[in-house]
Coordinates of C-alpha atoms and ligand atoms in Angstrom, one line a residue:
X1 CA 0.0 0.0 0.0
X2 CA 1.4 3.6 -0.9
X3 CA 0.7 6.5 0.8
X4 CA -0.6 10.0 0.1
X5 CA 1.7 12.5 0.6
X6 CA 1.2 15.2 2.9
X7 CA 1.7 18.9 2.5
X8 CA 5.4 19.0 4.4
X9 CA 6.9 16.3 2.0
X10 CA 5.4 17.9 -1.0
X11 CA 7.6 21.0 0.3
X12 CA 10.1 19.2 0.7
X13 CA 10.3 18.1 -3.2
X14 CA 9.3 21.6 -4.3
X15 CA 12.2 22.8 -3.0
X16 CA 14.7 19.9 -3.9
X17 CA 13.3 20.5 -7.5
X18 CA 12.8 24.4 -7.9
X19 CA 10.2 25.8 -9.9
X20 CA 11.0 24.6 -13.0
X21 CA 11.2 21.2 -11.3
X22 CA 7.6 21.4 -9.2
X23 CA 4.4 21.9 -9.6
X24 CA 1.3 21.0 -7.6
X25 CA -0.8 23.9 -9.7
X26 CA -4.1 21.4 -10.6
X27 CA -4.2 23.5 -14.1
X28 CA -0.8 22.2 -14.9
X29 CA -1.2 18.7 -14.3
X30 CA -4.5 18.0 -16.0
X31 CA -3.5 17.5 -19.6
X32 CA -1.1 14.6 -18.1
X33 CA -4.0 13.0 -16.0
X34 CA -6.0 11.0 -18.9
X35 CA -4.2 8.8 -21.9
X36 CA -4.6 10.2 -24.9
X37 CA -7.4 8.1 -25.9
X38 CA -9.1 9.8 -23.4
X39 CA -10.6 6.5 -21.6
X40 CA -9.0 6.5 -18.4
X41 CA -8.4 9.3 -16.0
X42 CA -6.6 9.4 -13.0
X43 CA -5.3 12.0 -10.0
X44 CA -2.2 13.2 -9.1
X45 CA -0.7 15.1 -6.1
X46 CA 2.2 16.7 -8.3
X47 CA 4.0 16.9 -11.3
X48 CA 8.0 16.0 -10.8
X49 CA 10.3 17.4 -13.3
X50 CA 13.8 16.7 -12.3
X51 CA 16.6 18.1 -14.8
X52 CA 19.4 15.3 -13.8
X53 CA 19.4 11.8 -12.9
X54 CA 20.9 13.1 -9.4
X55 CA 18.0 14.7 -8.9
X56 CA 15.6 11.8 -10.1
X57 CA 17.2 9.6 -7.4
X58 CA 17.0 12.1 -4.8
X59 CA 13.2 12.3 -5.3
X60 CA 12.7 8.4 -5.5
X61 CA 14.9 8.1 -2.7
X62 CA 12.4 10.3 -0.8
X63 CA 9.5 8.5 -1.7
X64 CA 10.4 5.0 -0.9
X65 CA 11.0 6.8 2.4
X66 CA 7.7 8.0 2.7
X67 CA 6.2 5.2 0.4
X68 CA 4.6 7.5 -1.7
X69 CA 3.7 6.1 -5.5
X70 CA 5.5 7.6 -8.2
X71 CA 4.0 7.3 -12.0
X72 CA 6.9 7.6 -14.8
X73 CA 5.6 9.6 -17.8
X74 CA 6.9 10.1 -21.3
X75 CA 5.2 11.3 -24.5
X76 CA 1.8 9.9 -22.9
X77 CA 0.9 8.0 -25.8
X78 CA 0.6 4.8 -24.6
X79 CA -2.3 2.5 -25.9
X80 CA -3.1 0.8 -22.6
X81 CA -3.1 3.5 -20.3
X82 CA 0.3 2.5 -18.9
X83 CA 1.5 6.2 -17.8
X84 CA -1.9 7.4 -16.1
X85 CA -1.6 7.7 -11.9
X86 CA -4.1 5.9 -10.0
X87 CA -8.2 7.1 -9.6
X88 CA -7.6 7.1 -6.3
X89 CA -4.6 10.2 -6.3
X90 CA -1.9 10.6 -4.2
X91 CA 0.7 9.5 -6.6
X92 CA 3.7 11.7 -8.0
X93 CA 3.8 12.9 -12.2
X94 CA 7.4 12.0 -13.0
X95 CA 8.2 13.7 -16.5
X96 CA 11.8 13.4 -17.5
X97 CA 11.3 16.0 -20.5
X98 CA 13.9 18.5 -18.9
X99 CA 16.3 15.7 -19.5
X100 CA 16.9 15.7 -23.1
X101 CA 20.7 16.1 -23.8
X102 CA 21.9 13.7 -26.4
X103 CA 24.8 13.3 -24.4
X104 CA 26.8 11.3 -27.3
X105 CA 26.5 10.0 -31.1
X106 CA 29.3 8.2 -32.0
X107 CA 29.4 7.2 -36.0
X108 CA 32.3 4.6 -35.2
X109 CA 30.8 2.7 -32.2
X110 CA 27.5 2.8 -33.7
X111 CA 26.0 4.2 -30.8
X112 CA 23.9 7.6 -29.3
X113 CA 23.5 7.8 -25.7
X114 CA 20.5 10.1 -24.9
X115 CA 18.4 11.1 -22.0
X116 CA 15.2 9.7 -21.7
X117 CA 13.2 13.3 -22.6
X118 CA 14.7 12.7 -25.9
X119 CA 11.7 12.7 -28.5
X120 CA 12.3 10.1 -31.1
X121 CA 12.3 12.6 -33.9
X122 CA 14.9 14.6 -32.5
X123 CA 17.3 11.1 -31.9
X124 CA 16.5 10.4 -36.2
X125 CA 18.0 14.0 -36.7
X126 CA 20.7 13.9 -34.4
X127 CA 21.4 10.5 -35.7
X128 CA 21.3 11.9 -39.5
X129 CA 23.8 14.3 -38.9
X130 CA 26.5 12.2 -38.2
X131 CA 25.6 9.7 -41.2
X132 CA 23.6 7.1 -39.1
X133 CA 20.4 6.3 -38.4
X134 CA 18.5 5.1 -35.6
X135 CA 16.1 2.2 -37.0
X136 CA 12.6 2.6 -35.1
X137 CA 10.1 4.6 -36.0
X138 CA 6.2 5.0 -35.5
X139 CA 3.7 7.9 -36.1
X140 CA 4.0 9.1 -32.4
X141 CA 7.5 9.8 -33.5
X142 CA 6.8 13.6 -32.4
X143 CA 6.4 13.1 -28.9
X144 CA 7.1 9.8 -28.3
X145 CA 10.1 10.2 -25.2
X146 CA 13.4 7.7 -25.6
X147 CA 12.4 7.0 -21.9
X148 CA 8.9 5.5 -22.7
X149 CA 9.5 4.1 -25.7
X150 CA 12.0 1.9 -23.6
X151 CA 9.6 1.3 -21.0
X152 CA 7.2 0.5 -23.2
X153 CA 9.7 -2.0 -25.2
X154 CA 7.8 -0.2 -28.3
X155 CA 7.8 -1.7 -31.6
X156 CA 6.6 0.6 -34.6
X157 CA 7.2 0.0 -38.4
X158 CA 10.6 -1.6 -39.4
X159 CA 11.0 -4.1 -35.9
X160 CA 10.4 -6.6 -39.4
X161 CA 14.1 -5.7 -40.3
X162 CA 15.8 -4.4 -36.9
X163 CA 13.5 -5.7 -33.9
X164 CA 11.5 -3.7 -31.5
X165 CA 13.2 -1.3 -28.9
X166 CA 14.6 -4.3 -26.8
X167 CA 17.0 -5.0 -29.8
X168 CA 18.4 -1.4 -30.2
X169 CA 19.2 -1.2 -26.1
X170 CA 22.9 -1.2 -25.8
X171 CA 22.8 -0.1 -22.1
X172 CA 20.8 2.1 -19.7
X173 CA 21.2 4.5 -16.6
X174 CA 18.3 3.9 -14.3
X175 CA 17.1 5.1 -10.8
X176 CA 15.8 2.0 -8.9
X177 CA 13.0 2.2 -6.7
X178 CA 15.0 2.5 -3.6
X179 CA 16.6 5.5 -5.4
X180 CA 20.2 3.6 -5.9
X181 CA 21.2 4.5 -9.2
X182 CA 22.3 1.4 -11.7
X183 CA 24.7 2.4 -14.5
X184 CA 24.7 0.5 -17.1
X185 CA 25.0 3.1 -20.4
X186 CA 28.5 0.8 -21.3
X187 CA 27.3 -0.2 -25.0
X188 CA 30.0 -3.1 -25.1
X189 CA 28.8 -5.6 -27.5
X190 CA 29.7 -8.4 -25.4
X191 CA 29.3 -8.6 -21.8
X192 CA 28.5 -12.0 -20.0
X193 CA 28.1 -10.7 -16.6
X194 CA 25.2 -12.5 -15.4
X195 CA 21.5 -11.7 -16.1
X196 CA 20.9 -9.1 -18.1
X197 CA 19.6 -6.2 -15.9
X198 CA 19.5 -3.4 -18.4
X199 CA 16.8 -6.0 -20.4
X200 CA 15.3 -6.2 -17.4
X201 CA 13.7 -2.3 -17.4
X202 CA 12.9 -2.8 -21.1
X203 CA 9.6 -3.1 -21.3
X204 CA 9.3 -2.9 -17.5
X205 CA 6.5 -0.2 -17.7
X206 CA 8.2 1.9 -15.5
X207 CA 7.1 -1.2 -12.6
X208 CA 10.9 -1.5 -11.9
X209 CA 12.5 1.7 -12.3
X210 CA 13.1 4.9 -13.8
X211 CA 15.0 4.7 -17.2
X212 CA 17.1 7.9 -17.2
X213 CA 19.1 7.2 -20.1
X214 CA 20.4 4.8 -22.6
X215 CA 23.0 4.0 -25.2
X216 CA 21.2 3.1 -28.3
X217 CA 22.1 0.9 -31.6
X218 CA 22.6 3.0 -35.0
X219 CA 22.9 2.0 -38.3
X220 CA 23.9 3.0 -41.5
X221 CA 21.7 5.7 -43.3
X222 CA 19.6 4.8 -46.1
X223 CA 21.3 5.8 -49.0
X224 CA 17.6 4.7 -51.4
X225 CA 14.5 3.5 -50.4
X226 CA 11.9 2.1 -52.7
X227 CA 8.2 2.7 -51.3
X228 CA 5.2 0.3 -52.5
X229 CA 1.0 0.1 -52.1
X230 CA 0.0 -2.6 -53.5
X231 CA -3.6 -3.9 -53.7
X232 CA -4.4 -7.5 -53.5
X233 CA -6.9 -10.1 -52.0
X234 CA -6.2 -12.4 -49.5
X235 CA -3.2 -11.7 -46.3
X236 CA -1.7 -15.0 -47.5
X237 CA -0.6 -14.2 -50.8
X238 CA 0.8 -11.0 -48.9
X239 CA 2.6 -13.6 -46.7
X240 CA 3.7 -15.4 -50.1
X241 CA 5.2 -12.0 -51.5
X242 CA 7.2 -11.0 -48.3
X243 CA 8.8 -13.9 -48.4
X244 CA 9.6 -14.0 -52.0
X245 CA 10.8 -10.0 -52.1
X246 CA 13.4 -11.0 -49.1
X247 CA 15.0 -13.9 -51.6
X248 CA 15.0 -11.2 -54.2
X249 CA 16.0 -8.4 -52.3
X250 CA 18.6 -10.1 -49.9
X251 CA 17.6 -8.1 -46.1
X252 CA 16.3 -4.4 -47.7
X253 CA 12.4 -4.8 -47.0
X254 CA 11.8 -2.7 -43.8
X255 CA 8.5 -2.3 -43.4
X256 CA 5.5 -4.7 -44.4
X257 CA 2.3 -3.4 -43.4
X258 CA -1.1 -4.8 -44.1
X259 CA -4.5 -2.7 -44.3
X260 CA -8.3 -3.9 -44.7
X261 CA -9.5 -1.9 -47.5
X262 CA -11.9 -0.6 -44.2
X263 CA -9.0 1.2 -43.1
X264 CA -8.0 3.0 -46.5
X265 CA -11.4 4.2 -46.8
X266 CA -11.3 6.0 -43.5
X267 CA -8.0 7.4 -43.7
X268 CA -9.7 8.7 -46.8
X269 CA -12.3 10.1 -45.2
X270 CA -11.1 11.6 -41.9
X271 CA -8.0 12.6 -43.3
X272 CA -7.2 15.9 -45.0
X273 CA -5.2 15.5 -48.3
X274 CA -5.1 11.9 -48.7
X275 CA -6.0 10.0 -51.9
X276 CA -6.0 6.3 -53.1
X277 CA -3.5 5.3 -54.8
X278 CA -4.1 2.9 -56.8
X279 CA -7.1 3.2 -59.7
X280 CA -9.8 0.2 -57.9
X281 CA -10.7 -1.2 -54.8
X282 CA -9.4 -4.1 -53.6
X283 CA -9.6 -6.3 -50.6
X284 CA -6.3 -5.8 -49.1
X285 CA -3.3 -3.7 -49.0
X286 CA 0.3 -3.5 -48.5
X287 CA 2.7 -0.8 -47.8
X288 CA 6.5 -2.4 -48.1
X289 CA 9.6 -0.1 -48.1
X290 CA 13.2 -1.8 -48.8
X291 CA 16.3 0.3 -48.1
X292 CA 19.6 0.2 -49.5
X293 CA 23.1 1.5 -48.5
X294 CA 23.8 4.7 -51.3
X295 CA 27.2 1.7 -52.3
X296 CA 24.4 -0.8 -53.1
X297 CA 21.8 -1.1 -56.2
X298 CA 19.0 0.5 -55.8
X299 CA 16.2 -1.5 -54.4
X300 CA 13.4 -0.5 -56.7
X301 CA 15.1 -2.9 -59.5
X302 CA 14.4 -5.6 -57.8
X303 CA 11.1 -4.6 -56.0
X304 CA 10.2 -4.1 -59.4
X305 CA 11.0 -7.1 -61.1
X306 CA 9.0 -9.0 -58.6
X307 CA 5.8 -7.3 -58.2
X308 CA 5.8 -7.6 -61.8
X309 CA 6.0 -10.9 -61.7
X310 CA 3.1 -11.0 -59.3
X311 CA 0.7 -9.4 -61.0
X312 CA 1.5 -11.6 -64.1
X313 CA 0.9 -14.5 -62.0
X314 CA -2.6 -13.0 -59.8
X315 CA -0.3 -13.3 -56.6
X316 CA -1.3 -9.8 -56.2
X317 CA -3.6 -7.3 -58.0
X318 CA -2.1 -3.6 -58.7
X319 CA 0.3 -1.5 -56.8
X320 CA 2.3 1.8 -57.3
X321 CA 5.7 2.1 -56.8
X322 CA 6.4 6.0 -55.1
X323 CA 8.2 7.7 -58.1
X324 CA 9.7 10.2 -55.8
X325 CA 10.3 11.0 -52.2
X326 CA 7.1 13.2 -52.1
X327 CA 5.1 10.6 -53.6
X328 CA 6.5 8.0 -50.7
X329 CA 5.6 10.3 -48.0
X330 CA 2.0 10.1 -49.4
X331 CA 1.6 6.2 -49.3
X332 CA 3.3 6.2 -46.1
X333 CA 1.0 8.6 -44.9
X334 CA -1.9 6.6 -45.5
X335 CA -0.4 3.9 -43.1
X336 CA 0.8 6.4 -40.5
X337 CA -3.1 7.6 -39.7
X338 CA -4.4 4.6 -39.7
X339 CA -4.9 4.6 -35.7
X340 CA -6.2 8.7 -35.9
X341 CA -8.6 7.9 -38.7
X342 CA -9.9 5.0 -36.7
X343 CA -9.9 7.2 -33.5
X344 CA -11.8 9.8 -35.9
X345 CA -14.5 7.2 -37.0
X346 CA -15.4 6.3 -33.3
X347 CA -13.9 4.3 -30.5
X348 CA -13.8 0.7 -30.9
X349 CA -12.9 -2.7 -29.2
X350 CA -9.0 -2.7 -29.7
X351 CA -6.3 -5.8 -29.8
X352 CA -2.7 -6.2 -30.2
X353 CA -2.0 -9.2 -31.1
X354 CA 0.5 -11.8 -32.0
X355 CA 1.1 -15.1 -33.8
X356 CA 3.5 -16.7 -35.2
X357 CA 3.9 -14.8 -39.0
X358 CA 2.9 -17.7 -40.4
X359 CA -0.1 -18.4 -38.7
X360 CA -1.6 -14.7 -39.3
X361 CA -3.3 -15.5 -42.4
X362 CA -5.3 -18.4 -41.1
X363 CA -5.8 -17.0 -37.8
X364 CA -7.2 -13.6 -39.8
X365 CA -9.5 -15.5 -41.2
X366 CA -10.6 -17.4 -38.4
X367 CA -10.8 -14.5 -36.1
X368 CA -12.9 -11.9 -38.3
X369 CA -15.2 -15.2 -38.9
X370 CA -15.9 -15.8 -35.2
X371 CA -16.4 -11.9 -34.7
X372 CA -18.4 -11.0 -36.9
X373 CA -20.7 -14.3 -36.2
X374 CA -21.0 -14.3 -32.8
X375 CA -21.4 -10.3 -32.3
X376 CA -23.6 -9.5 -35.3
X377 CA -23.5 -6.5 -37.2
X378 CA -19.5 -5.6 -35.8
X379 CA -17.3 -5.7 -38.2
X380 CA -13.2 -6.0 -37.7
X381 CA -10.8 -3.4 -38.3
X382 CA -7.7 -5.1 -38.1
X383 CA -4.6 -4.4 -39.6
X384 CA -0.6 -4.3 -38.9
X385 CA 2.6 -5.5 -38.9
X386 CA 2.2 -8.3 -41.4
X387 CA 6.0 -9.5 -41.6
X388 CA 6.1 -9.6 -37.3
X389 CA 2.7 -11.3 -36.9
X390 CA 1.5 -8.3 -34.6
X391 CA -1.9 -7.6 -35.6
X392 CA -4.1 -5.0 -34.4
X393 CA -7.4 -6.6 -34.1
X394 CA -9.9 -4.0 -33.9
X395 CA -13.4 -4.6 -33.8
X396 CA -16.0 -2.0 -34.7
X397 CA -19.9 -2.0 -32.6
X398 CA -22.6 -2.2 -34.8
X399 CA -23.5 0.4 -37.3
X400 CA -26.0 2.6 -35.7
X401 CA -25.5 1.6 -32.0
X402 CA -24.2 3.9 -29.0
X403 CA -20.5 3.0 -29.1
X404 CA -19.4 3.4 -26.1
X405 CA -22.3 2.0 -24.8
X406 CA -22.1 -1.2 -26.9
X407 CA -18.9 -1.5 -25.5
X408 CA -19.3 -1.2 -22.2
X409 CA -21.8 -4.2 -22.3
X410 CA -19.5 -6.2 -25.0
X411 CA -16.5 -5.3 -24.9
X412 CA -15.2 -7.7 -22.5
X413 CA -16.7 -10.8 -24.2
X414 CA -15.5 -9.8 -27.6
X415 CA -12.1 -9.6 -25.7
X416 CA -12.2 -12.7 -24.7
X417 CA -12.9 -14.4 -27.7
X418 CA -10.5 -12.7 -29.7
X419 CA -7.4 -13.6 -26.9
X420 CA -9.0 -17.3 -26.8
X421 CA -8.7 -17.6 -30.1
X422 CA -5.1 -16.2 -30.1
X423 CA -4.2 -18.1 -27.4
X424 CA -5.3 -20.9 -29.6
X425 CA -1.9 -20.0 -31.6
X426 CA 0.1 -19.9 -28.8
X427 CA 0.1 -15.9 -29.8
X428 CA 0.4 -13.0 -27.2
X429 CA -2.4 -10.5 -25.7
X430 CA 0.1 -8.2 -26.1
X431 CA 2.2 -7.7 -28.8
X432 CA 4.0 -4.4 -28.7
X433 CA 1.8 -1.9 -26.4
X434 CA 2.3 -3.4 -23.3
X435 CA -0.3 -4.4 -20.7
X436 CA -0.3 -1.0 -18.6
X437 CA -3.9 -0.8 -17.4
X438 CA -6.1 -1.7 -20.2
X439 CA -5.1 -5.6 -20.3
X440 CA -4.8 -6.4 -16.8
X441 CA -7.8 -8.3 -16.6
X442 CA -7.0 -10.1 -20.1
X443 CA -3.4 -10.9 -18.7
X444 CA -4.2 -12.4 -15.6
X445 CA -7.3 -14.5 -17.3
X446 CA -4.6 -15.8 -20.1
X447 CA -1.5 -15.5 -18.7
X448 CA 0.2 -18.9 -17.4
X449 CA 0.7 -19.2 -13.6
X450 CA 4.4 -19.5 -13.6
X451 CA 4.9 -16.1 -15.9
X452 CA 2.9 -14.3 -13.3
X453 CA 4.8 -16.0 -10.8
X454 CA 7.8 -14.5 -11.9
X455 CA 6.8 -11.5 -12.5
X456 CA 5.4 -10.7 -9.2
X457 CA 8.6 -11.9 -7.8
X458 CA 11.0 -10.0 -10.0
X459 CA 8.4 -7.0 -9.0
X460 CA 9.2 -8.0 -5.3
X461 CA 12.5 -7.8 -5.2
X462 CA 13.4 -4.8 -6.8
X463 CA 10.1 -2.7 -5.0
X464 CA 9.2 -4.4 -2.3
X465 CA 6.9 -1.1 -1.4
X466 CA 4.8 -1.2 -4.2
X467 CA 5.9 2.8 -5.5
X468 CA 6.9 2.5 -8.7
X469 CA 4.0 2.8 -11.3
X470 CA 1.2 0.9 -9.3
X471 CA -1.6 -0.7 -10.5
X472 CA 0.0 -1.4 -14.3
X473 CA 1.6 -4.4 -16.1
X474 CA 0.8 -7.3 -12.9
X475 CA -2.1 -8.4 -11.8
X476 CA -3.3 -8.3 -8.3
X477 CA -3.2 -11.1 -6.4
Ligands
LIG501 C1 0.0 1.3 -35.2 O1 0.5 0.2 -35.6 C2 -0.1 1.5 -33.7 O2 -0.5 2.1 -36.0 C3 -1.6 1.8 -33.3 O3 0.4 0.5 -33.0 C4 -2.5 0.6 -33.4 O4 -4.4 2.1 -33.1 C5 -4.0 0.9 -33.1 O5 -4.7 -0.1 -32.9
LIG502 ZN1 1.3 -1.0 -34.3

């Protein structure tokens, strides 16, 4: 159980952190009090903003003392409500956006050690300049904060090619919950000392820690990209293409993203400036983007060559290749507001899901069968990351009824039937958003006894009080 600080210690903190540092001012905490979904809200007693990691450790130091809750907070654009404090208020706003130095970016070791404030779109540039880049990327990219996206073990649009964050994490700086600080930003490349503990706050949800820095993997800068749409009819023969482009094209495709033609017509609809781009309507579609080195060929040859082919053979039914970097902004574009179009359209029953990549096509069809069956009139939004098998399974309330209503009194069930289902696959509730609050219930219905097991005792022995980011990632008891 956490407490709820009292006027003396939230003096104290105001004046460890200064003004800049502090503030208890209700008007400035309340855009940081709901996810941006705006489905849950919560209460908190102040909003921390310490400007070093000394400082960070002095606060959490303080609060273990007084076992007072503290809620880590980056860009707050989590899908599952993982950076929203408590209803019941008391807890402490931690925003580490004062620390954004990009402390290092080293083209030879391949490495950038940032802050956690960092956004992600200020790492790409920082990375650009020095001929590198850093490979993760997703629409939130604007506010997204290195810190969360860490927490968060986020995924995005090209984990296909280089993995989701948990592959790019060379080392970390954290604050623990006891406030001793663990340094591990050392980006050696091999280090067998025991258990991985830097791994250990990916992906953590801010339950273990504060991530306070990190030193993260670069790669080279894409010297050519080659952008596709392509329009076809069944996920399978998508599957069938991915894995005929990487024979062609050796490791260049990225990104492999399938849409429901449900999707395109929304972004069409909600979104300013869009158009299709191919001529009819089909089914299915694609967006795929392969990268080369500026050394290397450039990868529309080969791109080329075999969509060609796949058309010729009815693998696939039409698709335009971007003729220029303005064009490939465009098709991307339609992929990148996917989620706001959907938000725009009306809330639905949302998944993230996975399976294994080759199971996706069967369990698509299985899924949006069972859905639409048992829960008449809903029809399934989902779409993805084809090439990982992480599919977001969305399902839509019937046309005409009170949405949020419907889902009140459905949503659960609908739930549970699409996890069964994936659970079926031996697939994942959670595929790259994290359990935060939103799946809690879902987790602790699915998950097996010993992964719990182990999580609650990893939780135990790092914050045996309970203060870091309560009432996310592990189930009650
Ligand atoms: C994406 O892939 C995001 O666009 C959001 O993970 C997914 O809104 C969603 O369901
Ligand atoms: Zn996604």
């Amino acid at each position: 159980m956490t407490c709820v600080p009292d006027a003396t210690f939230l003096a104290l903190l105001a004046r460890r952190l200064g003004p800049k540092g502090f503030t208890a001012d209700p008007r400035a905490l309340a855009p940081w009090l709901t996810d941006w979904r705006g489905r849950v809200a919560g209460q908190a007693s102040a909003l921390l903003s310490p400007a070093t990691t000394d400082e960070v450790a002095d606060i959490v130091r303080l609060a273990a003392e007084a076992r007072v809750a503290i809620v880590p907070q980056g860009g707050n654009t989590s899908m599952v409500a993982g950076a929203v404090p408590p209803a019941e208020g008391g807890a402490l706003l931690l925003s580490l956006r004062r620390m954004n130095a990009i402390r290092s970016v080293s083209a030879d070791d391949n490495v950038a050690v940032v802050e956690a404030g960092v956004i992600l779109a200020t790492l790409h540039e920082a990375a650009e300049q020095v001929g590198r880049r850093f490979p993760l990327s997703l629409a939130a990219k604007g506010s997204a904060t290195i810190g969360g996206l860490i927490s968060t073990n986020a995924g995005g649009t090209q984990v296909l090619r280089f993995g989701a964050m948990r592959a790019l994490v060379l080392g970390v700086e954290a604050v623990l919950p006891s406030g001793d600080r663990f340094d591990g930003l050392s980006a050696l490349r091999k280090d067998n000392r025991g258990y991985d503990l830097r791994q250990l706050l990916v992906g953590a949800e801010g339950t273990l820690g504060i991530v306070t820095a990190a030193s993260l993997r670069l790669v080279p800068a894409v010297g050519r990209r080659a952008v596709a749409w392509i329009g076809l009819d069944r996920p399978a023969d998508a599957l069938r293409l991915l894995r005929q482009l990487e024979e062609a094209t050796g490791e260049a495709i990225e990104t492999f993203e399938l849409l429901p033609r449900v999707a395109l017509d929304l972004v069409l609809a909600h979104v300013p400036g869009t158009r299709a781009p191919l001529a009819g309507s089909h089914p299915w579609y694609v967006l795929l983007e392969a990268t080369a080195p500026a050394a290397l060929p450039d990868p529309a040859d080969s791109l080329s060559g075999v969509l060609a082919g796949a058309i010729e053979s009815g693998a696939i039914n039409d698709t335009a290749i971007a003729a220029s970097e303005a064009q490939a902004d465009a098709l991307w574009r339609l992929r990148e507001t996917v989620p706001e179009a959907e938000r725009a359209d009306g809330p639905a029953v949302k998944h993230d899901i996975s399976v294994p990549v080759s199971a996706t096509p069967d369990f698509l069809a299985t899924a949006i069968s069972a859905v639409e069956r048992q829960f008449a009139g809903t029809r399934v939004f989902a779409f993805g990351h084809l090439g990982d098998g992480n599919i977001h399974f969305n399902v839509r309330p019937p046309e005409g009824a009170d949405r949020p209503d419907w889902i009140a009194r459905h949503g659960a069930a609908v739930s549970c039937l699409v996890h069964d289902l994936v659970g079926r696959q031996g697939g994942s509730i959670s595929a790259e958003h994290g359990i935060g609050q939103i799946r809690l219930a879902e987790f602790a219905r699915t998950a097996d006894p010993t992964r719990l097991a182990l999580l609650r005792a990893i939780k135990g022995a790092l914050d045996p009080h309970g203060i870091m980011n309560p009432g996310k990632l592990i189930p009650a008891e």
